[in-house]
PDB file of C-alpha atoms in Angstrom:
ATOM      1  CA  GLU A   1      92.531 -72.096 -50.490  1.00  0.00           C
ATOM      2  CA  VAL A   2      94.759 -69.423 -49.473  1.00  0.00           C
ATOM      3  CA  GLN A   3      97.924 -69.008 -51.561  1.00  0.00           C
ATOM      4  CA  LEU A   4     101.233 -66.528 -51.023  1.00  0.00           C
ATOM      5  CA  VAL A   5     103.652 -67.162 -53.793  1.00  0.00           C
ATOM      6  CA  GLU A   6     106.722 -65.190 -53.566  1.00  0.00           C
ATOM      7  CA  SER A   7     108.939 -64.321 -56.242  1.00  0.00           C
ATOM      8  CA  GLY A   8     111.671 -61.857 -57.158  1.00  0.00           C
ATOM      9  CA  GLY A   9     114.774 -63.313 -55.028  1.00  0.00           C
ATOM     10  CA  GLY A  10     118.266 -63.783 -56.510  1.00  0.00           C
ATOM     11  CA  LEU A  11     122.049 -62.856 -56.057  1.00  0.00           C
ATOM     12  CA  VAL A  12     122.815 -59.125 -55.705  1.00  0.00           C
ATOM     13  CA  GLN A  13     125.803 -57.305 -55.087  1.00  0.00           C
ATOM     14  CA  PRO A  14     126.015 -55.149 -51.914  1.00  0.00           C
ATOM     15  CA  GLY A  15     124.437 -51.704 -52.628  1.00  0.00           C
ATOM     16  CA  GLY A  16     122.106 -52.928 -55.258  1.00  0.00           C
ATOM     17  CA  SER A  17     118.650 -53.355 -55.586  1.00  0.00           C
ATOM     18  CA  LEU A  18     115.906 -56.235 -55.595  1.00  0.00           C
ATOM     19  CA  ARG A  19     111.988 -55.704 -55.738  1.00  0.00           C
ATOM     20  CA  LEU A  20     110.148 -58.839 -54.336  1.00  0.00           C
ATOM     21  CA  SER A  21     106.580 -59.758 -55.121  1.00  0.00           C
ATOM     22  CA  CYS A  22     103.770 -61.704 -53.241  1.00  0.00           C
ATOM     23  CA  ALA A  23     100.976 -62.985 -55.454  1.00  0.00           C
ATOM     24  CA  ALA A  24      97.818 -63.580 -53.245  1.00  0.00           C
ATOM     25  CA  SER A  25      94.530 -65.879 -54.008  1.00  0.00           C
ATOM     26  CA  GLY A  26      91.821 -67.694 -52.217  1.00  0.00           C
ATOM     27  CA  PHE A  27      91.234 -64.610 -50.001  1.00  0.00           C
ATOM     28  CA  THR A  28      89.940 -61.162 -49.978  1.00  0.00           C
ATOM     29  CA  PHE A  29      93.556 -59.505 -49.958  1.00  0.00           C
ATOM     30  CA  SER A  30      92.126 -55.908 -49.478  1.00  0.00           C
ATOM     31  CA  SER A  31      90.850 -57.034 -46.217  1.00  0.00           C
ATOM     32  CA  TYR A  32      94.006 -57.988 -44.123  1.00  0.00           C
ATOM     33  CA  TRP A  33      97.187 -56.471 -42.813  1.00  0.00           C
ATOM     34  CA  MET A  34     100.052 -58.208 -44.570  1.00  0.00           C
ATOM     35  CA  SER A  35     103.994 -58.503 -43.572  1.00  0.00           C
ATOM     36  CA  TRP A  36     107.346 -59.739 -44.714  1.00  0.00           C
ATOM     37  CA  VAL A  37     109.469 -61.897 -42.319  1.00  0.00           C
ATOM     38  CA  ARG A  38     113.028 -62.974 -43.319  1.00  0.00           C
ATOM     39  CA  GLN A  39     115.156 -66.012 -42.190  1.00  0.00           C
ATOM     40  CA  ALA A  40     118.812 -65.889 -42.676  1.00  0.00           C
ATOM     41  CA  PRO A  41     120.327 -69.135 -43.437  1.00  0.00           C
ATOM     42  CA  GLY A  42     120.223 -71.664 -40.467  1.00  0.00           C
ATOM     43  CA  LYS A  43     118.936 -68.752 -38.211  1.00  0.00           C
ATOM     44  CA  GLY A  44     115.330 -67.910 -36.579  1.00  0.00           C
ATOM     45  CA  LEU A  45     112.665 -65.833 -37.933  1.00  0.00           C
ATOM     46  CA  GLU A  46     112.716 -62.019 -37.883  1.00  0.00           C
ATOM     47  CA  TRP A  47     109.815 -59.694 -38.869  1.00  0.00           C
ATOM     48  CA  VAL A  48     110.722 -57.073 -41.512  1.00  0.00           C
ATOM     49  CA  ALA A  49     107.720 -54.846 -42.518  1.00  0.00           C
ATOM     50  CA  ASN A  50     103.924 -54.837 -42.095  1.00  0.00           C
ATOM     51  CA  ILE A  51     101.413 -52.618 -44.396  1.00  0.00           C
ATOM     52  CA  LYS A  52      97.732 -52.093 -43.318  1.00  0.00           C
ATOM     53  CA  GLN A  53      95.022 -52.500 -45.619  1.00  0.00           C
ATOM     54  CA  ASP A  54      94.951 -49.300 -47.214  1.00  0.00           C
ATOM     55  CA  GLU A  55      98.521 -48.728 -47.223  1.00  0.00           C
ATOM     56  CA  SER A  56      98.042 -45.581 -44.336  1.00  0.00           C
ATOM     57  CA  GLU A  57     100.375 -47.496 -41.841  1.00  0.00           C
ATOM     58  CA  LYS A  58     103.509 -49.024 -42.579  1.00  0.00           C
ATOM     59  CA  TYR A  59     105.960 -50.628 -40.213  1.00  0.00           C
ATOM     60  CA  TYR A  60     109.806 -51.478 -40.111  1.00  0.00           C
ATOM     61  CA  VAL A  61     112.335 -53.386 -38.106  1.00  0.00           C
ATOM     62  CA  ASP A  62     115.270 -50.936 -37.345  1.00  0.00           C
ATOM     63  CA  SER A  63     117.588 -52.534 -39.127  1.00  0.00           C
ATOM     64  CA  VAL A  64     115.591 -52.203 -42.680  1.00  0.00           C
ATOM     65  CA  LYS A  65     114.376 -48.756 -42.351  1.00  0.00           C
ATOM     66  CA  GLY A  66     115.342 -45.931 -44.850  1.00  0.00           C
ATOM     67  CA  ARG A  67     116.257 -48.648 -47.316  1.00  0.00           C
ATOM     68  CA  PHE A  68     113.128 -50.908 -47.800  1.00  0.00           C
ATOM     69  CA  THR A  69     109.633 -49.962 -48.920  1.00  0.00           C
ATOM     70  CA  ILE A  70     106.647 -52.236 -48.369  1.00  0.00           C
ATOM     71  CA  SER A  71     103.524 -51.623 -50.656  1.00  0.00           C
ATOM     72  CA  ARG A  72     100.627 -53.136 -52.154  1.00  0.00           C
ATOM     73  CA  ASP A  73      98.354 -53.190 -54.958  1.00  0.00           C
ATOM     74  CA  ASN A  74      94.781 -54.452 -54.027  1.00  0.00           C
ATOM     75  CA  ALA A  75      93.435 -54.598 -57.429  1.00  0.00           C
ATOM     76  CA  LYS A  76      96.119 -57.144 -58.249  1.00  0.00           C
ATOM     77  CA  ASN A  77      96.036 -58.765 -55.163  1.00  0.00           C
ATOM     78  CA  SER A  78      99.725 -58.415 -54.721  1.00  0.00           C
ATOM     79  CA  LEU A  79     102.149 -57.495 -52.030  1.00  0.00           C
ATOM     80  CA  TYR A  80     105.612 -55.913 -52.597  1.00  0.00           C
ATOM     81  CA  LEU A  81     109.162 -55.148 -50.961  1.00  0.00           C
ATOM     82  CA  GLN A  82     111.499 -52.826 -52.693  1.00  0.00           C
ATOM     83  CA  MET A  83     114.983 -53.455 -50.908  1.00  0.00           C
ATOM     84  CA  ASN A  84     117.742 -50.706 -51.618  1.00  0.00           C
ATOM     85  CA  SER A  85     121.001 -50.367 -50.147  1.00  0.00           C
ATOM     86  CA  LEU A  86     121.211 -54.201 -49.858  1.00  0.00           C
ATOM     87  CA  ARG A  87     123.515 -55.564 -47.118  1.00  0.00           C
ATOM     88  CA  VAL A  88     125.379 -58.885 -46.659  1.00  0.00           C
ATOM     89  CA  GLU A  89     123.486 -59.324 -43.382  1.00  0.00           C
ATOM     90  CA  ASP A  90     120.158 -59.127 -45.335  1.00  0.00           C
ATOM     91  CA  THR A  91     120.611 -62.491 -46.796  1.00  0.00           C
ATOM     92  CA  ALA A  92     117.638 -64.402 -46.151  1.00  0.00           C
ATOM     93  CA  VAL A  93     114.960 -66.242 -47.507  1.00  0.00           C
ATOM     94  CA  TYR A  94     111.878 -63.559 -47.516  1.00  0.00           C
ATOM     95  CA  TYR A  95     108.361 -64.689 -46.552  1.00  0.00           C
ATOM     96  CA  CYS A  96     105.289 -63.224 -47.459  1.00  0.00           C
ATOM     97  CA  ALA A  97     102.678 -63.712 -44.390  1.00  0.00           C
ATOM     98  CA  ARG A  98      99.149 -62.813 -44.041  1.00  0.00           C
ATOM     99  CA  VAL A  99      98.301 -61.212 -40.601  1.00  0.00           C
ATOM    100  CA  ASP A 100      95.299 -62.408 -38.364  1.00  0.00           C
ATOM    101  CA  THR A 101      94.826 -62.382 -34.697  1.00  0.00           C
ATOM    102  CA  ARG A 102      98.022 -60.642 -34.015  1.00  0.00           C
ATOM    103  CA  SER A 103      99.858 -63.283 -35.826  1.00  0.00           C
ATOM    104  CA  TYR A 104     100.565 -64.627 -39.044  1.00  0.00           C
ATOM    105  CA  ASP A 105      98.490 -67.254 -40.117  1.00  0.00           C
ATOM    106  CA  TYR A 106      99.198 -68.039 -43.861  1.00  0.00           C
ATOM    107  CA  TRP A 107     102.744 -68.098 -45.364  1.00  0.00           C
ATOM    108  CA  GLY A 108     104.389 -68.288 -48.484  1.00  0.00           C
ATOM    109  CA  GLN A 109     107.155 -70.710 -49.523  1.00  0.00           C
ATOM    110  CA  GLY A 110     109.286 -67.920 -49.417  1.00  0.00           C
ATOM    111  CA  THR A 111     112.303 -66.263 -52.042  1.00  0.00           C
ATOM    112  CA  LEU A 112     115.839 -66.451 -51.385  1.00  0.00           C
ATOM    113  CA  VAL A 113     118.020 -63.332 -51.493  1.00  0.00           C
ATOM    114  CA  THR A 114     121.664 -63.336 -51.614  1.00  0.00           C
ATOM    115  CA  VAL A 115     123.800 -60.496 -51.174  1.00  0.00           C
ATOM    116  CA  SER A 116     127.437 -61.221 -51.788  1.00  0.00           C
ATOM    117  CA  SER A 117     130.203 -59.895 -54.035  1.00  0.00           C
TER     118      SER A 117
ATOM    119  CA  ASP B   1     111.736 -54.712 -27.724  1.00  0.00           C
ATOM    120  CA  VAL B   2     109.882 -57.506 -26.068  1.00  0.00           C
ATOM    121  CA  VAL B   3     112.704 -60.537 -25.792  1.00  0.00           C
ATOM    122  CA  MET B   4     111.338 -64.017 -26.290  1.00  0.00           C
ATOM    123  CA  THR B   5     113.524 -66.717 -24.644  1.00  0.00           C
ATOM    124  CA  GLN B   6     113.111 -70.408 -25.519  1.00  0.00           C
ATOM    125  CA  SER B   7     114.007 -73.688 -23.888  1.00  0.00           C
ATOM    126  CA  PRO B   8     115.502 -76.006 -24.426  1.00  0.00           C
ATOM    127  CA  LEU B   9     117.070 -75.173 -27.895  1.00  0.00           C
ATOM    128  CA  SER B  10     117.546 -78.712 -28.893  1.00  0.00           C
ATOM    129  CA  LEU B  11     115.292 -81.390 -27.812  1.00  0.00           C
ATOM    130  CA  PRO B  12     115.888 -85.159 -28.755  1.00  0.00           C
ATOM    131  CA  VAL B  13     112.944 -87.152 -28.002  1.00  0.00           C
ATOM    132  CA  THR B  14     111.619 -90.678 -28.423  1.00  0.00           C
ATOM    133  CA  LEU B  15     108.696 -91.950 -30.671  1.00  0.00           C
ATOM    134  CA  GLY B  16     105.596 -91.990 -28.544  1.00  0.00           C
ATOM    135  CA  GLN B  17     106.748 -90.052 -25.811  1.00  0.00           C
ATOM    136  CA  PRO B  18     105.845 -86.593 -24.730  1.00  0.00           C
ATOM    137  CA  ALA B  19     107.752 -83.327 -25.330  1.00  0.00           C
ATOM    138  CA  SER B  20     107.251 -79.939 -23.748  1.00  0.00           C
ATOM    139  CA  ILE B  21     108.700 -76.318 -25.083  1.00  0.00           C
ATOM    140  CA  SER B  22     109.151 -73.430 -22.929  1.00  0.00           C
ATOM    141  CA  CYS B  23     108.856 -69.621 -23.560  1.00  0.00           C
ATOM    142  CA  ARG B  24     109.626 -66.745 -22.045  1.00  0.00           C
ATOM    143  CA  SER B  25     108.761 -63.140 -22.511  1.00  0.00           C
ATOM    144  CA  SER B  26     110.508 -60.161 -21.008  1.00  0.00           C
ATOM    145  CA  GLN B  27     107.439 -58.485 -20.488  1.00  0.00           C
ATOM    146  CA  SER B  28     103.971 -59.530 -19.687  1.00  0.00           C
ATOM    147  CA  LEU B  29     102.211 -60.412 -23.201  1.00  0.00           C
ATOM    148  CA  VAL B  30      98.513 -59.406 -21.754  1.00  0.00           C
ATOM    149  CA  HIS B  31      97.110 -56.820 -24.237  1.00  0.00           C
ATOM    150  CA  SER B  32      95.051 -54.102 -23.235  1.00  0.00           C
ATOM    151  CA  ASP B  33      92.129 -55.751 -24.777  1.00  0.00           C
ATOM    152  CA  GLY B  34      92.402 -58.648 -22.286  1.00  0.00           C
ATOM    153  CA  ASN B  35      93.736 -60.981 -24.751  1.00  0.00           C
ATOM    154  CA  THR B  36      97.428 -62.427 -24.459  1.00  0.00           C
ATOM    155  CA  TYR B  37      98.807 -62.997 -28.167  1.00  0.00           C
ATOM    156  CA  LEU B  38     101.197 -65.685 -27.970  1.00  0.00           C
ATOM    157  CA  ASN B  39     101.672 -68.192 -30.815  1.00  0.00           C
ATOM    158  CA  TRP B  40     103.564 -71.260 -31.442  1.00  0.00           C
ATOM    159  CA  PHE B  41     104.879 -71.982 -35.202  1.00  0.00           C
ATOM    160  CA  GLN B  42     106.383 -75.199 -36.600  1.00  0.00           C
ATOM    161  CA  GLN B  43     108.928 -75.298 -39.650  1.00  0.00           C
ATOM    162  CA  ARG B  44     109.386 -79.089 -40.791  1.00  0.00           C
ATOM    163  CA  PRO B  45     112.744 -79.403 -42.520  1.00  0.00           C
ATOM    164  CA  GLY B  46     113.000 -77.249 -45.875  1.00  0.00           C
ATOM    165  CA  GLN B  47     109.322 -75.884 -45.188  1.00  0.00           C
ATOM    166  CA  SER B  48     107.764 -72.500 -44.404  1.00  0.00           C
ATOM    167  CA  PRO B  49     106.683 -72.138 -40.744  1.00  0.00           C
ATOM    168  CA  ARG B  50     103.125 -72.932 -40.351  1.00  0.00           C
ATOM    169  CA  ARG B  51     100.981 -71.460 -37.208  1.00  0.00           C
ATOM    170  CA  LEU B  52      99.891 -74.796 -34.794  1.00  0.00           C
ATOM    171  CA  ILE B  53      98.306 -72.353 -31.967  1.00  0.00           C
ATOM    172  CA  TYR B  54      97.412 -68.717 -31.383  1.00  0.00           C
ATOM    173  CA  LYS B  55      96.481 -66.944 -28.515  1.00  0.00           C
ATOM    174  CA  VAL B  56      98.180 -69.286 -26.193  1.00  0.00           C
ATOM    175  CA  SER B  57      95.948 -72.054 -26.475  1.00  0.00           C
ATOM    176  CA  ASN B  58      93.916 -71.947 -29.450  1.00  0.00           C
ATOM    177  CA  ARG B  59      94.612 -74.827 -32.196  1.00  0.00           C
ATOM    178  CA  ASP B  60      94.692 -73.841 -35.735  1.00  0.00           C
ATOM    179  CA  SER B  61      92.358 -75.961 -37.971  1.00  0.00           C
ATOM    180  CA  GLY B  62      93.972 -79.370 -38.949  1.00  0.00           C
ATOM    181  CA  VAL B  63      96.757 -79.515 -36.102  1.00  0.00           C
ATOM    182  CA  PRO B  64      96.343 -82.716 -34.466  1.00  0.00           C
ATOM    183  CA  ASP B  65      95.058 -82.562 -30.876  1.00  0.00           C
ATOM    184  CA  ARG B  66      98.341 -83.879 -29.416  1.00  0.00           C
ATOM    185  CA  PHE B  67      99.729 -80.290 -29.627  1.00  0.00           C
ATOM    186  CA  SER B  68      98.426 -78.002 -26.575  1.00  0.00           C
ATOM    187  CA  GLY B  69      99.463 -74.541 -25.542  1.00  0.00           C
ATOM    188  CA  SER B  70      99.350 -73.214 -21.957  1.00  0.00           C
ATOM    189  CA  GLY B  71     100.693 -70.317 -19.794  1.00  0.00           C
ATOM    190  CA  SER B  72     100.033 -66.963 -19.052  1.00  0.00           C
ATOM    191  CA  GLY B  73     101.787 -63.274 -18.687  1.00  0.00           C
ATOM    192  CA  THR B  74     105.367 -64.208 -19.155  1.00  0.00           C
ATOM    193  CA  ASP B  75     105.369 -67.972 -19.204  1.00  0.00           C
ATOM    194  CA  PHE B  76     104.194 -70.184 -21.797  1.00  0.00           C
ATOM    195  CA  THR B  77     104.490 -73.635 -23.009  1.00  0.00           C
ATOM    196  CA  LEU B  78     103.785 -76.363 -26.016  1.00  0.00           C
ATOM    197  CA  LYS B  79     103.199 -79.752 -25.461  1.00  0.00           C
ATOM    198  CA  ILE B  80     103.056 -82.723 -27.647  1.00  0.00           C
ATOM    199  CA  SER B  81     101.626 -85.634 -25.813  1.00  0.00           C
ATOM    200  CA  ARG B  82     102.921 -88.125 -27.684  1.00  0.00           C
ATOM    201  CA  VAL B  83     105.643 -87.197 -30.660  1.00  0.00           C
ATOM    202  CA  GLU B  84     105.298 -88.482 -33.994  1.00  0.00           C
ATOM    203  CA  ALA B  85     107.939 -88.856 -36.721  1.00  0.00           C
ATOM    204  CA  GLU B  86     106.416 -85.983 -38.607  1.00  0.00           C
ATOM    205  CA  ASP B  87     106.746 -83.528 -35.716  1.00  0.00           C
ATOM    206  CA  VAL B  88     110.841 -83.090 -36.322  1.00  0.00           C
ATOM    207  CA  GLY B  89     111.392 -79.754 -37.046  1.00  0.00           C
ATOM    208  CA  VAL B  90     112.104 -76.396 -35.265  1.00  0.00           C
ATOM    209  CA  TYR B  91     109.431 -74.711 -32.795  1.00  0.00           C
ATOM    210  CA  TYR B  92     108.802 -71.181 -32.528  1.00  0.00           C
ATOM    211  CA  CYS B  93     106.918 -68.762 -30.039  1.00  0.00           C
ATOM    212  CA  MET B  94     106.171 -65.423 -31.138  1.00  0.00           C
ATOM    213  CA  GLN B  95     104.560 -62.540 -29.191  1.00  0.00           C
ATOM    214  CA  GLY B  96     101.801 -60.394 -31.086  1.00  0.00           C
ATOM    215  CA  THR B  97     100.705 -58.388 -28.282  1.00  0.00           C
ATOM    216  CA  HIS B  98     103.656 -55.847 -28.710  1.00  0.00           C
ATOM    217  CA  TRP B  99     102.656 -53.746 -31.749  1.00  0.00           C
ATOM    218  CA  PRO B 100     104.607 -53.371 -34.327  1.00  0.00           C
ATOM    219  CA  THR B 101     107.345 -55.235 -33.583  1.00  0.00           C
ATOM    220  CA  TRP B 102     106.326 -58.658 -33.015  1.00  0.00           C
ATOM    221  CA  THR B 103     109.241 -60.951 -31.796  1.00  0.00           C
ATOM    222  CA  PHE B 104     110.050 -64.594 -32.340  1.00  0.00           C
ATOM    223  CA  GLY B 105     111.932 -66.991 -30.114  1.00  0.00           C
ATOM    224  CA  GLN B 106     115.114 -68.368 -31.131  1.00  0.00           C
ATOM    225  CA  GLY B 107     113.633 -71.896 -32.040  1.00  0.00           C
ATOM    226  CA  THR B 108     113.370 -75.267 -30.651  1.00  0.00           C
ATOM    227  CA  LYS B 109     115.153 -78.174 -32.699  1.00  0.00           C
ATOM    228  CA  VAL B 110     113.014 -81.253 -32.130  1.00  0.00           C
ATOM    229  CA  GLU B 111     114.670 -84.283 -33.525  1.00  0.00           C
ATOM    230  CA  ILE B 112     113.786 -88.312 -32.632  1.00  0.00           C
ATOM    231  CA  LYS B 113     116.381 -89.957 -30.516  1.00  0.00           C
TER     232      LYS B 113
END
């Protein structure tokens, strides 16, 4: 059974940093692109970042470029999102998602990031 | 970026009756490989999104056959043949054709009358 379990969310002040993790199991993690998708409270879904299997390609939504870094450790079946210079508008539930057929076929349960003073 | 526009944004339905959600894209979703990467997701209250449909009309494993997807080019539709109580939630379309910025519609909230 495919499982994606996020962790690392919490309350942080504007300008602060957080590192999110996603533990994957039930599939060959190193064979898939992976993504982070976020959802602000009461709002819709927004793609944040993608990473290729070997980390050779990474893509970000414009609003997080230069502040967020996506990475992975295939030996640990883990995906990460380092978030720096956090802003109030980054407040959201962050989902880890597996990429398949130019879509997201599995999602984690999400981890809430709250940026507030 | 490709803009995805859903309608309606709110859809009250009677149990057992059909429901239909429209999704339009600002650009054609036909990929150079010939496929059209239009997806539908369901998000039940308090849950993560779940994919229902990929490549316009392909149902994911375990998705009831009362859900169907159709369309082409820039116009797409998700239909529920007979709405059940468990179908309450928000439905999103998403395009995967224009890489890397995949975009979602605003969401359509389905509720029981």
